Amino acid sequence: AAVQDLAGRHVVISAGGTREPLDPVRFLGNRSSGKQGYALARTAVARGARVTLLSANAALPDPAGVDVVHVGTAVELREAVIRAATGADVVVMAAAVADFRPETYATGKIKKKDGHEPEPIFLVRNPDILAEISADRSRPGQVVVGFAAETDDVLANGRKKLARKGCDLLVVNEVGERKTFGSEENEAVLLGADGSETPVPYGPKEVLSDTIWDVVARLVSAGDTL
Ligand code: C5P
């Protein structure tokens, strides 16, 4: 059995990708499979944590021993995160959250009209859940972890994002051909607000998950003295 270094801890994990509806049959979405978030949930359970998984549109079976809440949109995910994070020891935002949503929802299916150009789609900003959760920690010592997918200047952009979001740890993925979306494998660097830098070589999402928990478990015990 794995080390029980998350025993007695409540861990909240978001996974998957939000869908922002345009009309009853269409949405704006992204390619997140939810596999990384689900791997985090399974490995946290193995290390003794009580896990709440906030799942956005992941076509994956509910992991055993996990409290799963299914959500659709970024606004629904925000409500679920705020509710679940109250009193939680750790919040990990592994979900791909849409930055924007359609300004209006058409209650009837949008139709093409002969001889007319299509209507433009206007977007409005979604709330930044990670920044909000990081700014108002619901308990002292609560550890907040974010994810970032970058294509270039991975470390420099990662550091900037870590500071902008205000979280304790940022898992930076380099987006590539076989990596990240829908894949069973991942490669990342964990950037800590304390200046730490932990590279995780290309490998199973479970291994990346366990490395994240190694770092988080240390941060959580350091927070016990707060
Ligand atoms: O800003 P960017 O989307 O690159 O940041 C990614 C991180 O922020 C992820 O942890 C994601 O879950 C979180 N995020 C969020 N709310 C948003 C956008 C991203 O919590 N609206």
JSON list of N, CA and C and ligand atoms in Angstrom, two decimals, residues 14 74 93-99 126-131 145-150 161 164-165 170, ligand 1:
[
{"chain": "A", "resi": 14, "resn": "SER", "atom": "N", "xyz": [-10.71, 19.19, -9.33]},
{"chain": "A", "resi": 14, "resn": "SER", "atom": "CA", "xyz": [-11.56, 19.37, -10.50]},
{"chain": "A", "resi": 14, "resn": "SER", "atom": "C", "xyz": [-10.90, 18.67, -11.68]},
{"chain": "A", "resi": 74, "resn": "ALA", "atom": "N", "xyz": [-18.47, 26.37, -16.62]},
{"chain": "A", "resi": 74, "resn": "ALA", "atom": "CA", "xyz": [-17.52, 27.01, -15.70]},
{"chain": "A", "resi": 74, "resn": "ALA", "atom": "C", "xyz": [-18.25, 27.61, -14.49]},
{"chain": "A", "resi": 93, "resn": "MET", "atom": "N", "xyz": [-6.94, 22.34, -9.10]},
{"chain": "A", "resi": 93, "resn": "MET", "atom": "CA", "xyz": [-7.73, 22.70, -10.28]},
{"chain": "A", "resi": 93, "resn": "MET", "atom": "C", "xyz": [-7.09, 22.08, -11.53]},
{"chain": "A", "resi": 94, "resn": "ALA", "atom": "N", "xyz": [-7.45, 20.81, -11.79]},
{"chain": "A", "resi": 94, "resn": "ALA", "atom": "CA", "xyz": [-6.92, 20.13, -12.97]},
{"chain": "A", "resi": 94, "resn": "ALA", "atom": "C", "xyz": [-7.83, 20.28, -14.17]},
{"chain": "A", "resi": 95, "resn": "ALA", "atom": "N", "xyz": [-9.03, 20.81, -13.96]},
{"chain": "A", "resi": 95, "resn": "ALA", "atom": "CA", "xyz": [-9.98, 20.95, -15.07]},
{"chain": "A", "resi": 95, "resn": "ALA", "atom": "C", "xyz": [-9.55, 22.05, -16.04]},
{"chain": "A", "resi": 96, "resn": "ALA", "atom": "N", "xyz": [-9.86, 21.83, -17.31]},
{"chain": "A", "resi": 96, "resn": "ALA", "atom": "CA", "xyz": [-9.68, 22.88, -18.32]},
{"chain": "A", "resi": 96, "resn": "ALA", "atom": "C", "xyz": [-10.96, 23.71, -18.32]},
{"chain": "A", "resi": 97, "resn": "VAL", "atom": "N", "xyz": [-10.86, 24.91, -17.80]},
{"chain": "A", "resi": 97, "resn": "VAL", "atom": "CA", "xyz": [-12.03, 25.78, -17.66]},
{"chain": "A", "resi": 97, "resn": "VAL", "atom": "C", "xyz": [-12.05, 26.76, -18.83]},
{"chain": "A", "resi": 98, "resn": "ALA", "atom": "N", "xyz": [-13.20, 26.86, -19.49]},
{"chain": "A", "resi": 98, "resn": "ALA", "atom": "CA", "xyz": [-13.31, 27.81, -20.61]},
{"chain": "A", "resi": 98, "resn": "ALA", "atom": "C", "xyz": [-13.12, 29.23, -20.10]},
{"chain": "A", "resi": 99, "resn": "ASP", "atom": "N", "xyz": [-12.25, 29.98, -20.74]},
{"chain": "A", "resi": 99, "resn": "ASP", "atom": "CA", "xyz": [-12.02, 31.36, -20.33]},
{"chain": "A", "resi": 99, "resn": "ASP", "atom": "C", "xyz": [-13.23, 32.24, -20.67]},
{"chain": "A", "resi": 126, "resn": "ASN", "atom": "N", "xyz": [-15.45, 34.19, -18.34]},
{"chain": "A", "resi": 126, "resn": "ASN", "atom": "CA", "xyz": [-15.86, 33.35, -17.22]},
{"chain": "A", "resi": 126, "resn": "ASN", "atom": "C", "xyz": [-15.07, 33.76, -15.98]},
{"chain": "A", "resi": 127, "resn": "PRO", "atom": "N", "xyz": [-15.59, 33.44, -14.77]},
{"chain": "A", "resi": 127, "resn": "PRO", "atom": "CA", "xyz": [-14.80, 33.71, -13.57]},
{"chain": "A", "resi": 127, "resn": "PRO", "atom": "C", "xyz": [-13.54, 32.84, -13.56]},
{"chain": "A", "resi": 128, "resn": "ASP", "atom": "N", "xyz": [-12.43, 33.39, -13.04]},
{"chain": "A", "resi": 128, "resn": "ASP", "atom": "CA", "xyz": [-11.22, 32.59, -12.87]},
{"chain": "A", "resi": 128, "resn": "ASP", "atom": "C", "xyz": [-11.28, 31.93, -11.50]},
{"chain": "A", "resi": 129, "resn": "ILE", "atom": "N", "xyz": [-11.66, 30.66, -11.51]},
{"chain": "A", "resi": 129, "resn": "ILE", "atom": "CA", "xyz": [-11.92, 29.93, -10.26]},
{"chain": "A", "resi": 129, "resn": "ILE", "atom": "C", "xyz": [-10.64, 29.78, -9.44]},
{"chain": "A", "resi": 130, "resn": "LEU", "atom": "N", "xyz": [-9.54, 29.42, -10.11]},
{"chain": "A", "resi": 130, "resn": "LEU", "atom": "CA", "xyz": [-8.27, 29.21, -9.42]},
{"chain": "A", "resi": 130, "resn": "LEU", "atom": "C", "xyz": [-7.79, 30.48, -8.72]},
{"chain": "A", "resi": 131, "resn": "ALA", "atom": "N", "xyz": [-7.88, 31.62, -9.40]},
{"chain": "A", "resi": 131, "resn": "ALA", "atom": "CA", "xyz": [-7.46, 32.89, -8.81]},
{"chain": "A", "resi": 131, "resn": "ALA", "atom": "C", "xyz": [-8.34, 33.24, -7.61]},
{"chain": "A", "resi": 145, "resn": "VAL", "atom": "N", "xyz": [-3.53, 24.21, -5.82]},
{"chain": "A", "resi": 145, "resn": "VAL", "atom": "CA", "xyz": [-2.68, 23.79, -6.93]},
{"chain": "A", "resi": 145, "resn": "VAL", "atom": "C", "xyz": [-3.39, 24.08, -8.25]},
{"chain": "A", "resi": 146, "resn": "GLY", "atom": "N", "xyz": [-2.66, 24.65, -9.21]},
{"chain": "A", "resi": 146, "resn": "GLY", "atom": "CA", "xyz": [-3.21, 24.91, -10.53]},
{"chain": "A", "resi": 146, "resn": "GLY", "atom": "C", "xyz": [-2.43, 24.16, -11.60]},
{"chain": "A", "resi": 147, "resn": "PHE", "atom": "N", "xyz": [-3.01, 24.11, -12.79]},
{"chain": "A", "resi": 147, "resn": "PHE", "atom": "CA", "xyz": [-2.37, 23.50, -13.95]},
{"chain": "A", "resi": 147, "resn": "PHE", "atom": "C", "xyz": [-2.21, 24.56, -15.04]},
{"chain": "A", "resi": 148, "resn": "ALA", "atom": "N", "xyz": [-1.22, 24.40, -15.88]},
{"chain": "A", "resi": 148, "resn": "ALA", "atom": "CA", "xyz": [-1.06, 25.29, -17.02]},
{"chain": "A", "resi": 148, "resn": "ALA", "atom": "C", "xyz": [-0.50, 24.51, -18.19]},
{"chain": "A", "resi": 149, "resn": "ALA", "atom": "N", "xyz": [-1.06, 24.72, -19.35]},
{"chain": "A", "resi": 149, "resn": "ALA", "atom": "CA", "xyz": [-0.54, 24.12, -20.58]},
{"chain": "A", "resi": 149, "resn": "ALA", "atom": "C", "xyz": [0.12, 25.24, -21.38]},
{"chain": "A", "resi": 150, "resn": "GLU", "atom": "N", "xyz": [1.40, 25.07, -21.65]},
{"chain": "A", "resi": 150, "resn": "GLU", "atom": "CA", "xyz": [2.14, 26.11, -22.37]},
{"chain": "A", "resi": 150, "resn": "GLU", "atom": "C", "xyz": [2.80, 25.49, -23.59]},
{"chain": "A", "resi": 161, "resn": "LYS", "atom": "N", "xyz": [2.42, 32.89, -14.50]},
{"chain": "A", "resi": 161, "resn": "LYS", "atom": "CA", "xyz": [1.05, 32.43, -14.22]},
{"chain": "A", "resi": 161, "resn": "LYS", "atom": "C", "xyz": [0.88, 32.08, -12.74]},
{"chain": "A", "resi": 164, "resn": "ARG", "atom": "N", "xyz": [0.41, 35.28, -10.95]},
{"chain": "A", "resi": 164, "resn": "ARG", "atom": "CA", "xyz": [-0.87, 35.91, -11.31]},
{"chain": "A", "resi": 164, "resn": "ARG", "atom": "C", "xyz": [-2.04, 35.21, -10.62]},
{"chain": "A", "resi": 165, "resn": "LYS", "atom": "N", "xyz": [-1.97, 33.88, -10.58]},
{"chain": "A", "resi": 165, "resn": "LYS", "atom": "CA", "xyz": [-3.09, 33.12, -9.99]},
{"chain": "A", "resi": 165, "resn": "LYS", "atom": "C", "xyz": [-3.04, 33.13, -8.47]},
{"chain": "A", "resi": 170, "resn": "LEU", "atom": "N", "xyz": [2.09, 25.21, -9.25]},
{"chain": "A", "resi": 170, "resn": "LEU", "atom": "CA", "xyz": [1.55, 25.19, -10.60]},
{"chain": "A", "resi": 170, "resn": "LEU", "atom": "C", "xyz": [2.20, 24.04, -11.37]},
{"chain": "B", "resi": 1, "resn": "C5P", "atom": "O1", "xyz": [-5.27, 30.85, -17.25]},
{"chain": "B", "resi": 1, "resn": "C5P", "atom": "P1", "xyz": [-5.19, 29.39, -17.61]},
{"chain": "B", "resi": 1, "resn": "C5P", "atom": "O2", "xyz": [-6.48, 28.86, -18.18]},
{"chain": "B", "resi": 1, "resn": "C5P", "atom": "O3", "xyz": [-4.01, 29.01, -18.41]},
{"chain": "B", "resi": 1, "resn": "C5P", "atom": "O4", "xyz": [-4.96, 28.69, -16.19]},
{"chain": "B", "resi": 1, "resn": "C5P", "atom": "C1", "xyz": [-5.08, 27.33, -16.02]},
{"chain": "B", "resi": 1, "resn": "C5P", "atom": "C2", "xyz": [-5.41, 27.02, -14.58]},
{"chain": "B", "resi": 1, "resn": "C5P", "atom": "O5", "xyz": [-6.42, 27.91, -14.09]},
{"chain": "B", "resi": 1, "resn": "C5P", "atom": "C3", "xyz": [-5.98, 25.63, -14.40]},
{"chain": "B", "resi": 1, "resn": "C5P", "atom": "O6", "xyz": [-5.63, 25.17, -13.11]},
{"chain": "B", "resi": 1, "resn": "C5P", "atom": "C4", "xyz": [-7.48, 25.86, -14.53]},
{"chain": "B", "resi": 1, "resn": "C5P", "atom": "O7", "xyz": [-8.22, 24.86, -13.86]},
{"chain": "B", "resi": 1, "resn": "C5P", "atom": "C5", "xyz": [-7.64, 27.22, -13.86]},
{"chain": "B", "resi": 1, "resn": "C5P", "atom": "N1", "xyz": [-8.72, 28.07, -14.40]},
{"chain": "B", "resi": 1, "resn": "C5P", "atom": "C6", "xyz": [-9.79, 28.42, -13.60]},
{"chain": "B", "resi": 1, "resn": "C5P", "atom": "N2", "xyz": [-10.78, 29.24, -14.08]},
{"chain": "B", "resi": 1, "resn": "C5P", "atom": "C7", "xyz": [-10.70, 29.74, -15.34]},
{"chain": "B", "resi": 1, "resn": "C5P", "atom": "C8", "xyz": [-9.60, 29.40, -16.16]},
{"chain": "B", "resi": 1, "resn": "C5P", "atom": "C9", "xyz": [-8.64, 28.56, -15.67]},
{"chain": "B", "resi": 1, "resn": "C5P", "atom": "O8", "xyz": [-9.84, 27.99, -12.45]},
{"chain": "B", "resi": 1, "resn": "C5P", "atom": "N3", "xyz": [-11.67, 30.52, -15.78]}
]
